[in-house]
Amino acid sequence: MADLPGIANNPDIRFLGKLLGDVIRTYGGDALYARTESIRAASVDRHRTKNGDGGPEADLGLDALSLDETLDFVRGFMLFSMLANLAEDRQGVAAEQGADLAAALERLAGEGIDKAQVMDLLHHALIAPVLTAHPTEVRRKSMIDHRNRIAALMRLRDADVHETPDGDDVEEAILRQIALLWQTRVLRRERLYVTDEVEIALSYLRDVFLPALPALYQRWDRALGERVPSFLKPGSWIGGDRDGNPFVTADSLKTALAKASEAVLGYYLDAVHALGAELSISTNLAPADDAVIALADASGDTAESRSDEPYRRALSGIYARLAATHLALTGKPAPRAAALKGERYADPQAFRADLVTIARALRSGGGALSSGGALGRLIRACETFGFHLATLDLRQNSAVHERVVAELLKVAGVEADYLSLNESQRVSLLRHELSNARPLASPFADYSDETKSELAIVRAAAEAHATYGPACIVQHIVSMAQSVSDLLELNILLKEVGLYRGGATPSAAIMAVPLFETIGDLEAAPGIMTEWFSLPEVRGITAARSFQEVMIGYSDSNKDGGYLTSTWSLSKASTALKGVFAGAGVGMQLFHGRGGAVGRGGGSAFAAIRAQPSGTVQGRIRITEQGEVIAGKYGTRDSAITNLEAMASATLLASLEPDALSAADTRRFSAAMDTLSASAFEAYRGLVYGTEGFRTFFRQMTPIVEIAGLKIGSRPASRTKSDKIEDLRAIPWVFSWAQARVMLPGWYGVGQALSSFEDKGLLAEMAQGWPFFAASLANMEQVIAKSDMDIAARYATLVEDRALADAIFPRIVGGWQQAHDGLLEITGQTRLLQAHPALDASIRLRLPYIEPLNLLQIELIKRRRAGDEDERIGEGILLSINAIATALRNSG
C-alpha cells in the first residue's frame, strides 16, 4: 500500500504497508482493496506532478465510492498513517541530532564547562513534563494499545527473533494486530469523562514513566560518573484542572490521587517481591552487616528456610510494610497478600531508607553486587515518584476565586462588596485576612454551589497532603492572572484548610502560580511579579522555598496576537521576568503551556528550550504535554526515553551554555523583532478580529462545528455559550484550521511582516545566528509545508456567502504566499524543508494520503450541512477528522 521515496527509504513502512494491504484485501474484499490502491496511486501520481498540471481537480476516483466504502477507505488511510508514524518513530526520524546527555556534556566540555558544574546545577534542578487533558488525541486508547503491541513485536523482529515468548510467529503476530486494528472501532461512542482521562494518563505514567525513568537515570549516572540527583519528575493536572471544566470536582481530584498512589505502590510491591526472589544471599557464604541483620530481625520473618538469608527476611518485612501502606493509602489490600504483619511507612523517605540499608550492605561487599541493578532502580523510583506517582497541579480561573472570596467575606461580615473595591483596597484587605488564623468559612452558613465546590477542592488538597505527602500537590495555577489580588485570593482559600499560614513566619504548602496568557497579560507580568515580591509575607515564603513559578501560555497568546507576536511576547516576558526575579533574589521557574501544534507552542521541544532567552531556564522548567503529543512522545518506553533525554539535555545546554549573542546583536535583533511583531500583529488582528464576517467565514469554512461531535475530552469547546473567537478555546481553533489544511494560527501575519521589513540581510543574519529566530522559523516552515492552499480553496466553497469567501480567502492565500516566499528568502533555501530532509520526506510521504481524506471530508460536510441525516455521513466526517489528525501528527 505504498510507493513513494519516503517509503522506499523506510523498510518498516514497506513491510507494515504490505501487511495492511493484505488485511484490507482479506477483510474488506478485493474490490475495496483495488479501489483503495487506485485512489492511492492516483494521489501519489498527482503529487509527483504537482508542480506540473496535476491540480486538485485531478480525478482520484473518489466519486465511485459508496458511503460504506468511504468509511472503509478512510479507515484504511488512517491506519496507514498510524503505521507510518510508528515506523518513523522506530527509525528515529523524530529524534534530533545531539539531543542526548552525552552529546550535551561533550558540547559543554568544549565550552569549558565540566561535569562538576553540571552536577552543581542538577542539585537544584527540576525538569517536569506535565500531562494535561487538553483534548487533541482523537484515537481511542484501544487503537494506541494495538499500535504499541506492534511496536513491541517489531523490536523482536529487529533482533531476528522469529517466535514470541508465547510461541507465536512474530510476523504472523504483527499481521494479527493489524487485523485487530482494522476491526477495532475507531470512534468513541460516548464523551470522555474526567475519570476516563485520569485512566488514560495513568496508563502512560504506570506503564511507561515508571520503568523508563529509573533506566534513564542509570544511563545518566554512567555518563556523569556519579549518581545524579532525581531532577526529572512527571506531573499531571488531569483531575485537578478546573478552569472551564465543571466536571472536575473534589471527587475527581481524590480519584486521580488515589489511583496514582495505587499504581505506584503496586509497582513497588512487585519490585520488592522480585528482589526477594533474587537476593538469595546466605550468611553461610557471605557476611551481612549489622544494619541488614537488624532489618531482617525486625521483619518478623522467622521461617527456618530463610534463617540464613537476611536479605530475603529484610525484604519480607519491607513488603509487609508496603502492603500496610497500600491498605492505608488506597483502602484496598495489596494485590498479593503479605505473609507478615507490618506497620505502614509514614512517608516515601522511610521506605527509601530501608532500601538504602540493603544497597549499602551489598555495596560493602564490592564486586558485581555493588552496582545498582534492580535495587538501584527501585530506590530511584522511590525518589522520583514517592507515594503519589506524579505531582498533581490544581488550576482555576481567577474570576472564580474572586467571586468565591467575595462571598466568603460577605457572609463572614468582613466586607459586604469586595468586588467593588479597587486593587489597592483588595490587597490591603486580603493581606490583613491572611495575617490571622481565623477562617472565613462557617459550617453553619449557606454558600453558592461554586463556593462550596472550591472549598471542597482545597479541603481535598489538604487531605491529600496529610495522606500522600506534600509532594502530591505543589502548585495551584491561577488562570487569567491579572493582579496581585488574584494570587492573594487563592491564598485566602488555602488558609481555610491550613495550607497557608500567616503570622510571624508565613508559609504556603501549595504555591500560587500566575498564568499569563494573552499578549496583554504577558506585557503586564513583570509589573505584577514586582508587586508580588514587594509583599513582606511573599518574600518570606519564596525565600524559604528558594524559587517561584510563573506559567506562560502559548495557546491563548497565539489566538490573541498571532504566531510571531505570541512567540516574541513570550520571549520578552521571560527576559523581563528574569530581571524581576534577580532583583528580588528569587529563583525563577517557568512553566511553559505548550501544545502540540505550532499554533499552540508546538514543534521541537529540544530546539524550543535551547532557544529560551539567556538566563531564563536556570535548570528549572516545566512543560505541558497533551493530547496526541503524549502518545507520540511517551507511547513506548523507547520513545519516552528519547524525548525525556532531549528535554533534560536541552535544559542543561540552555542553563549552562554561554549566550549565543553579543549584547550588541541582542539589541539589534530585538529591535528588528519588535518591528516584525508589530507588523504581524496588525495583519493578524486585522484579519481575525477586524474583518466583518470573519467569524462566520471561519465557522463555515472549517469543520469546527463537526469537531464538536468528536468525543475527545470532558472539557467544553468554548468557555461560554458565545460563538466569538475570543471565547473559543485555542485547541478547537487550531485543530479546525489544521483539518482545512490552512494552519493559519501557525503563520498568518508573518509573511506580511517579512515582506515589509526592508533589511532582508539583517533577517538572514538573525535566521543564521539567533536560536530564537531560527526555531521560530523552523516551526513555521513545518506548518507551511503541511498546509495546502489548493485544498483550502475547496474548504472555502463551504462558505455560503460567496462574496464573503471571495473577500477573505484571497487574503489568506496572499498571506501564505508571503510567508512562504519570505521564509525561503531569508533562509537561503530554494524549497521548503531543504535543510531538513528527514522531515521533508516524512511530510511528503503523508500528503498523498491526506488529500483524498480532505476531499471526502468536504463532500460529506456539504451533504450533512444540506440536511442529509444518514448516520454514515456523520460517522464518515468524524472518521476523516480522526484520519487527517493522525496523518498530520501535531494537529491540535
Tab-separated table of N, CA and C in Angstrom, residues 118-203:
chain	number	residue	atom	x	y	z
A	118	VAL	N	28.016	20.814	35.964
A	118	VAL	CA	26.728	20.204	35.602
A	118	VAL	C	26.056	19.626	36.846
A	119	MET	N	26.822	18.909	37.653
A	119	MET	CA	26.262	18.318	38.871
A	119	MET	C	25.771	19.395	39.830
A	120	ASP	N	26.498	20.482	39.907
A	120	ASP	CA	26.078	21.578	40.790
A	120	ASP	C	24.710	22.112	40.366
A	121	LEU	N	24.507	22.238	39.046
A	121	LEU	CA	23.207	22.686	38.545
A	121	LEU	C	22.125	21.658	38.875
A	122	LEU	N	22.431	20.373	38.677
A	122	LEU	CA	21.421	19.335	38.849
A	122	LEU	C	20.955	19.224	40.294
A	123	HIS	N	21.777	19.634	41.233
A	123	HIS	CA	21.390	19.522	42.644
A	123	HIS	C	20.237	20.447	43.004
A	124	HIS	N	19.995	21.474	42.195
A	124	HIS	CA	18.821	22.316	42.459
A	124	HIS	C	17.906	22.399	41.231
A	125	ALA	N	18.048	21.440	40.324
A	125	ALA	CA	17.270	21.461	39.078
A	125	ALA	C	15.924	20.755	39.244
A	126	LEU	N	14.990	21.111	38.388
A	126	LEU	CA	13.725	20.393	38.259
A	126	LEU	C	13.283	20.477	36.807
A	127	ILE	N	13.062	19.325	36.209
A	127	ILE	CA	12.508	19.247	34.855
A	127	ILE	C	11.258	18.389	34.946
A	128	ALA	N	10.140	18.909	34.480
A	128	ALA	CA	8.876	18.192	34.655
A	128	ALA	C	8.002	18.279	33.413
A	129	PRO	N	7.813	17.168	32.700
A	129	PRO	CA	6.742	17.116	31.706
A	129	PRO	C	5.421	16.915	32.438
A	130	VAL	N	4.449	17.759	32.149
A	130	VAL	CA	3.172	17.737	32.878
A	130	VAL	C	2.067	17.323	31.919
A	131	LEU	N	1.463	16.171	32.171
A	131	LEU	CA	0.415	15.656	31.299
A	131	LEU	C	-0.887	16.398	31.569
A	132	THR	N	-1.526	16.877	30.504
A	132	THR	CA	-2.794	17.575	30.646
A	132	THR	C	-3.868	16.860	29.839
A	133	ALA	N	-5.108	17.197	30.135
A	133	ALA	CA	-6.234	16.529	29.480
A	133	ALA	C	-6.746	17.307	28.285
A	134	HIS	N	-5.978	18.274	27.799
A	134	HIS	CA	-6.466	19.033	26.648
A	134	HIS	C	-6.772	18.082	25.497
A	135	PRO	N	-7.976	18.145	24.938
A	135	PRO	CA	-8.459	17.096	24.041
A	135	PRO	C	-8.007	17.251	22.590
A	136	THR	N	-6.835	16.735	22.259
A	136	THR	CA	-6.418	16.702	20.856
A	136	THR	C	-6.054	15.296	20.416
A	137	GLU	N	-6.177	14.313	21.302
A	137	GLU	CA	-5.925	12.921	20.926
A	137	GLU	C	-7.231	12.324	20.420
A	138	VAL	N	-7.278	12.091	19.111
A	138	VAL	CA	-8.525	11.625	18.517
A	138	VAL	C	-8.652	10.106	18.537
A	139	ARG	N	-7.539	9.406	18.784
A	139	ARG	CA	-7.570	7.944	18.742
A	139	ARG	C	-8.023	7.365	20.078
A	140	ARG	N	-8.799	6.301	19.999
A	140	ARG	CA	-9.162	5.586	21.212
A	140	ARG	C	-7.927	4.897	21.785
A	141	LYS	N	-7.970	4.686	23.098
A	141	LYS	CA	-6.844	4.021	23.752
A	141	LYS	C	-6.639	2.615	23.191
A	142	SER	N	-7.708	1.954	22.773
A	142	SER	CA	-7.581	0.607	22.200
A	142	SER	C	-6.716	0.630	20.946
A	143	MET	N	-6.860	1.681	20.134
A	143	MET	CA	-6.052	1.797	18.921
A	143	MET	C	-4.575	1.974	19.291
A	144	ILE	N	-4.320	2.805	20.284
A	144	ILE	CA	-2.934	3.047	20.709
A	144	ILE	C	-2.333	1.778	21.293
A	145	ASP	N	-3.141	0.994	22.021
A	145	ASP	CA	-2.632	-0.245	22.603
A	145	ASP	C	-2.192	-1.225	21.510
A	146	HIS	N	-3.006	-1.372	20.461
A	146	HIS	CA	-2.612	-2.268	19.359
A	146	HIS	C	-1.348	-1.745	18.686
A	147	ARG	N	-1.261	-0.450	18.522
A	147	ARG	CA	-0.063	0.152	17.926
A	147	ARG	C	1.172	-0.170	18.759
A	148	ASN	N	1.050	-0.099	20.066
A	148	ASN	CA	2.195	-0.378	20.930
A	148	ASN	C	2.573	-1.858	20.911
A	149	ARG	N	1.578	-2.727	20.765
A	149	ARG	CA	1.899	-4.159	20.642
A	149	ARG	C	2.656	-4.420	19.352
A	150	ILE	N	2.275	-3.729	18.288
A	150	ILE	CA	3.015	-3.878	17.031
A	150	ILE	C	4.454	-3.400	17.211
A	151	ALA	N	4.634	-2.296	17.917
A	151	ALA	CA	5.983	-1.777	18.169
A	151	ALA	C	6.828	-2.803	18.919
A	152	ALA	N	6.225	-3.445	19.928
A	152	ALA	CA	6.969	-4.458	20.691
A	152	ALA	C	7.328	-5.651	19.809
A	153	LEU	N	6.407	-6.067	18.957
A	153	LEU	CA	6.687	-7.189	18.057
A	153	LEU	C	7.747	-6.820	17.021
A	154	MET	N	7.740	-5.579	16.572
A	154	MET	CA	8.758	-5.143	15.615
A	154	MET	C	10.144	-5.150	16.245
A	155	ARG	N	10.215	-4.893	17.549
A	155	ARG	CA	11.520	-4.973	18.221
A	155	ARG	C	12.033	-6.411	18.237
A	156	LEU	N	11.135	-7.369	18.408
A	156	LEU	CA	11.546	-8.775	18.325
A	156	LEU	C	12.041	-9.091	16.916
A	157	ARG	N	11.338	-8.582	15.929
A	157	ARG	CA	11.740	-8.818	14.534
A	157	ARG	C	13.114	-8.208	14.266
A	158	ASP	N	13.368	-7.025	14.831
A	158	ASP	CA	14.682	-6.394	14.687
A	158	ASP	C	15.791	-7.308	15.188
A	159	ALA	N	15.500	-7.988	16.294
A	159	ALA	CA	16.511	-8.858	16.922
A	159	ALA	C	16.583	-10.219	16.261
A	160	ASP	N	15.905	-10.358	15.122
A	160	ASP	CA	15.887	-11.621	14.380
A	160	ASP	C	15.288	-12.757	15.204
A	161	VAL	N	14.333	-12.377	16.076
A	161	VAL	CA	13.593	-13.377	16.854
A	161	VAL	C	12.360	-13.745	16.043
A	162	HIS	N	12.167	-15.029	15.825
A	162	HIS	CA	11.073	-15.465	14.956
A	162	HIS	C	9.827	-15.893	15.720
A	163	GLU	N	9.965	-16.121	17.034
A	163	GLU	CA	8.820	-16.522	17.844
A	163	GLU	C	8.675	-15.607	19.036
A	164	THR	N	7.421	-15.314	19.390
A	164	THR	CA	7.161	-14.575	20.617
A	164	THR	C	7.401	-15.502	21.814
A	165	PRO	N	7.513	-14.952	23.023
A	165	PRO	CA	7.660	-15.822	24.201
A	165	PRO	C	6.531	-16.835	24.332
A	166	ASP	N	5.358	-16.529	23.759
A	166	ASP	CA	4.228	-17.457	23.822
A	166	ASP	C	4.230	-18.476	22.680
A	167	GLY	N	5.219	-18.355	21.786
A	167	GLY	CA	5.331	-19.336	20.715
A	167	GLY	C	4.706	-18.944	19.400
A	168	ASP	N	4.160	-17.716	19.295
A	168	ASP	CA	3.575	-17.279	18.022
A	168	ASP	C	4.675	-16.842	17.065
A	169	ASP	N	4.449	-17.038	15.776
A	169	ASP	CA	5.345	-16.489	14.776
A	169	ASP	C	5.250	-14.967	14.821
A	170	VAL	N	6.381	-14.279	14.864
A	170	VAL	CA	6.397	-12.839	15.084
A	170	VAL	C	5.670	-12.102	13.969
A	171	GLU	N	5.971	-12.418	12.715
A	171	GLU	CA	5.335	-11.682	11.611
A	171	GLU	C	3.842	-11.974	11.542
A	172	GLU	N	3.444	-13.205	11.881
A	172	GLU	CA	2.019	-13.506	11.919
A	172	GLU	C	1.340	-12.746	13.059
A	173	ALA	N	2.055	-12.568	14.156
A	173	ALA	CA	1.506	-11.820	15.286
A	173	ALA	C	1.321	-10.348	14.915
A	174	ILE	N	2.262	-9.790	14.146
A	174	ILE	CA	2.119	-8.396	13.675
A	174	ILE	C	0.908	-8.281	12.761
A	175	LEU	N	0.782	-9.228	11.830
A	175	LEU	CA	-0.366	-9.233	10.923
A	175	LEU	C	-1.670	-9.312	11.714
A	176	ARG	N	-1.671	-10.117	12.771
A	176	ARG	CA	-2.877	-10.267	13.596
A	176	ARG	C	-3.232	-8.949	14.276
A	177	GLN	N	-2.236	-8.218	14.767
A	177	GLN	CA	-2.515	-6.945	15.413
A	177	GLN	C	-3.057	-5.923	14.415
A	178	ILE	N	-2.540	-5.941	13.196
A	178	ILE	CA	-3.065	-5.028	12.177
A	178	ILE	C	-4.505	-5.399	11.828
A	179	ALA	N	-4.785	-6.708	11.784
A	179	ALA	CA	-6.161	-7.150	11.541
A	179	ALA	C	-7.083	-6.701	12.674
A	180	LEU	N	-6.578	-6.759	13.895
A	180	LEU	CA	-7.374	-6.284	15.029
A	180	LEU	C	-7.610	-4.777	14.925
A	181	LEU	N	-6.584	-4.037	14.487
A	181	LEU	CA	-6.765	-2.601	14.271
A	181	LEU	C	-7.878	-2.348	13.253
A	182	TRP	N	-7.862	-3.118	12.174
A	182	TRP	CA	-8.855	-2.947	11.119
A	182	TRP	C	-10.269	-3.177	11.650
A	183	GLN	N	-10.402	-4.084	12.610
A	183	GLN	CA	-11.729	-4.432	13.113
A	183	GLN	C	-12.043	-3.766	14.461
A	184	THR	N	-11.209	-2.826	14.883
A	184	THR	CA	-11.460	-2.090	16.126
A	184	THR	C	-12.171	-0.777	15.816
A	185	ARG	N	-13.235	-0.505	16.533
A	185	ARG	CA	-13.965	0.739	16.336
A	185	ARG	C	-13.050	1.929	16.616
A	186	VAL	N	-12.990	2.851	15.671
A	186	VAL	CA	-12.085	3.989	15.772
A	186	VAL	C	-12.643	5.067	16.691
A	187	LEU	N	-13.938	5.312	16.581
A	187	LEU	CA	-14.545	6.450	17.274
A	187	LEU	C	-15.105	6.055	18.629
A	188	ARG	N	-14.986	6.974	19.569
A	188	ARG	CA	-15.623	6.790	20.864
A	188	ARG	C	-17.122	7.045	20.716
A	189	ARG	N	-17.917	6.236	21.389
A	189	ARG	CA	-19.361	6.424	21.314
A	189	ARG	C	-19.867	7.418	22.349
A	190	GLU	N	-19.110	7.544	23.434
A	190	GLU	CA	-19.527	8.447	24.490
A	190	GLU	C	-18.418	9.440	24.767
A	191	ARG	N	-18.810	10.623	25.180
A	191	ARG	CA	-17.825	11.633	25.527
A	191	ARG	C	-17.005	11.160	26.719
A	192	LEU	N	-15.728	11.516	26.704
A	192	LEU	CA	-14.862	11.159	27.811
A	192	LEU	C	-15.296	11.859	29.092
A	193	TYR	N	-15.187	11.145	30.189
A	193	TYR	CA	-15.372	11.748	31.496
A	193	TYR	C	-14.003	11.981	32.124
A	194	VAL	N	-13.988	12.766	33.189
A	194	VAL	CA	-12.715	13.061	33.839
A	194	VAL	C	-12.048	11.774	34.298
A	195	THR	N	-12.833	10.831	34.802
A	195	THR	CA	-12.245	9.564	35.254
A	195	THR	C	-11.592	8.807	34.092
A	196	ASP	N	-12.171	8.930	32.883
A	196	ASP	CA	-11.552	8.294	31.710
A	196	ASP	C	-10.205	8.947	31.416
A	197	GLU	N	-10.162	10.272	31.491
A	197	GLU	CA	-8.911	10.988	31.233
A	197	GLU	C	-7.850	10.635	32.270
A	198	VAL	N	-8.285	10.464	33.507
A	198	VAL	CA	-7.359	10.045	34.561
A	198	VAL	C	-6.777	8.672	34.238
A	199	GLU	N	-7.624	7.758	33.812
A	199	GLU	CA	-7.159	6.397	33.497
A	199	GLU	C	-6.175	6.399	32.328
A	200	ILE	N	-6.455	7.220	31.318
A	200	ILE	CA	-5.567	7.277	30.152
A	200	ILE	C	-4.190	7.794	30.561
A	201	ALA	N	-4.173	8.890	31.323
A	201	ALA	CA	-2.891	9.436	31.776
A	201	ALA	C	-2.162	8.446	32.662
A	202	LEU	N	-2.930	7.769	33.499
A	202	LEU	CA	-2.335	6.798	34.419
A	202	LEU	C	-1.652	5.666	33.659
A	203	SER	N	-2.208	5.290	32.522
A	203	SER	CA	-1.600	4.201	31.758
A	203	SER	C	-0.203	4.589	31.280
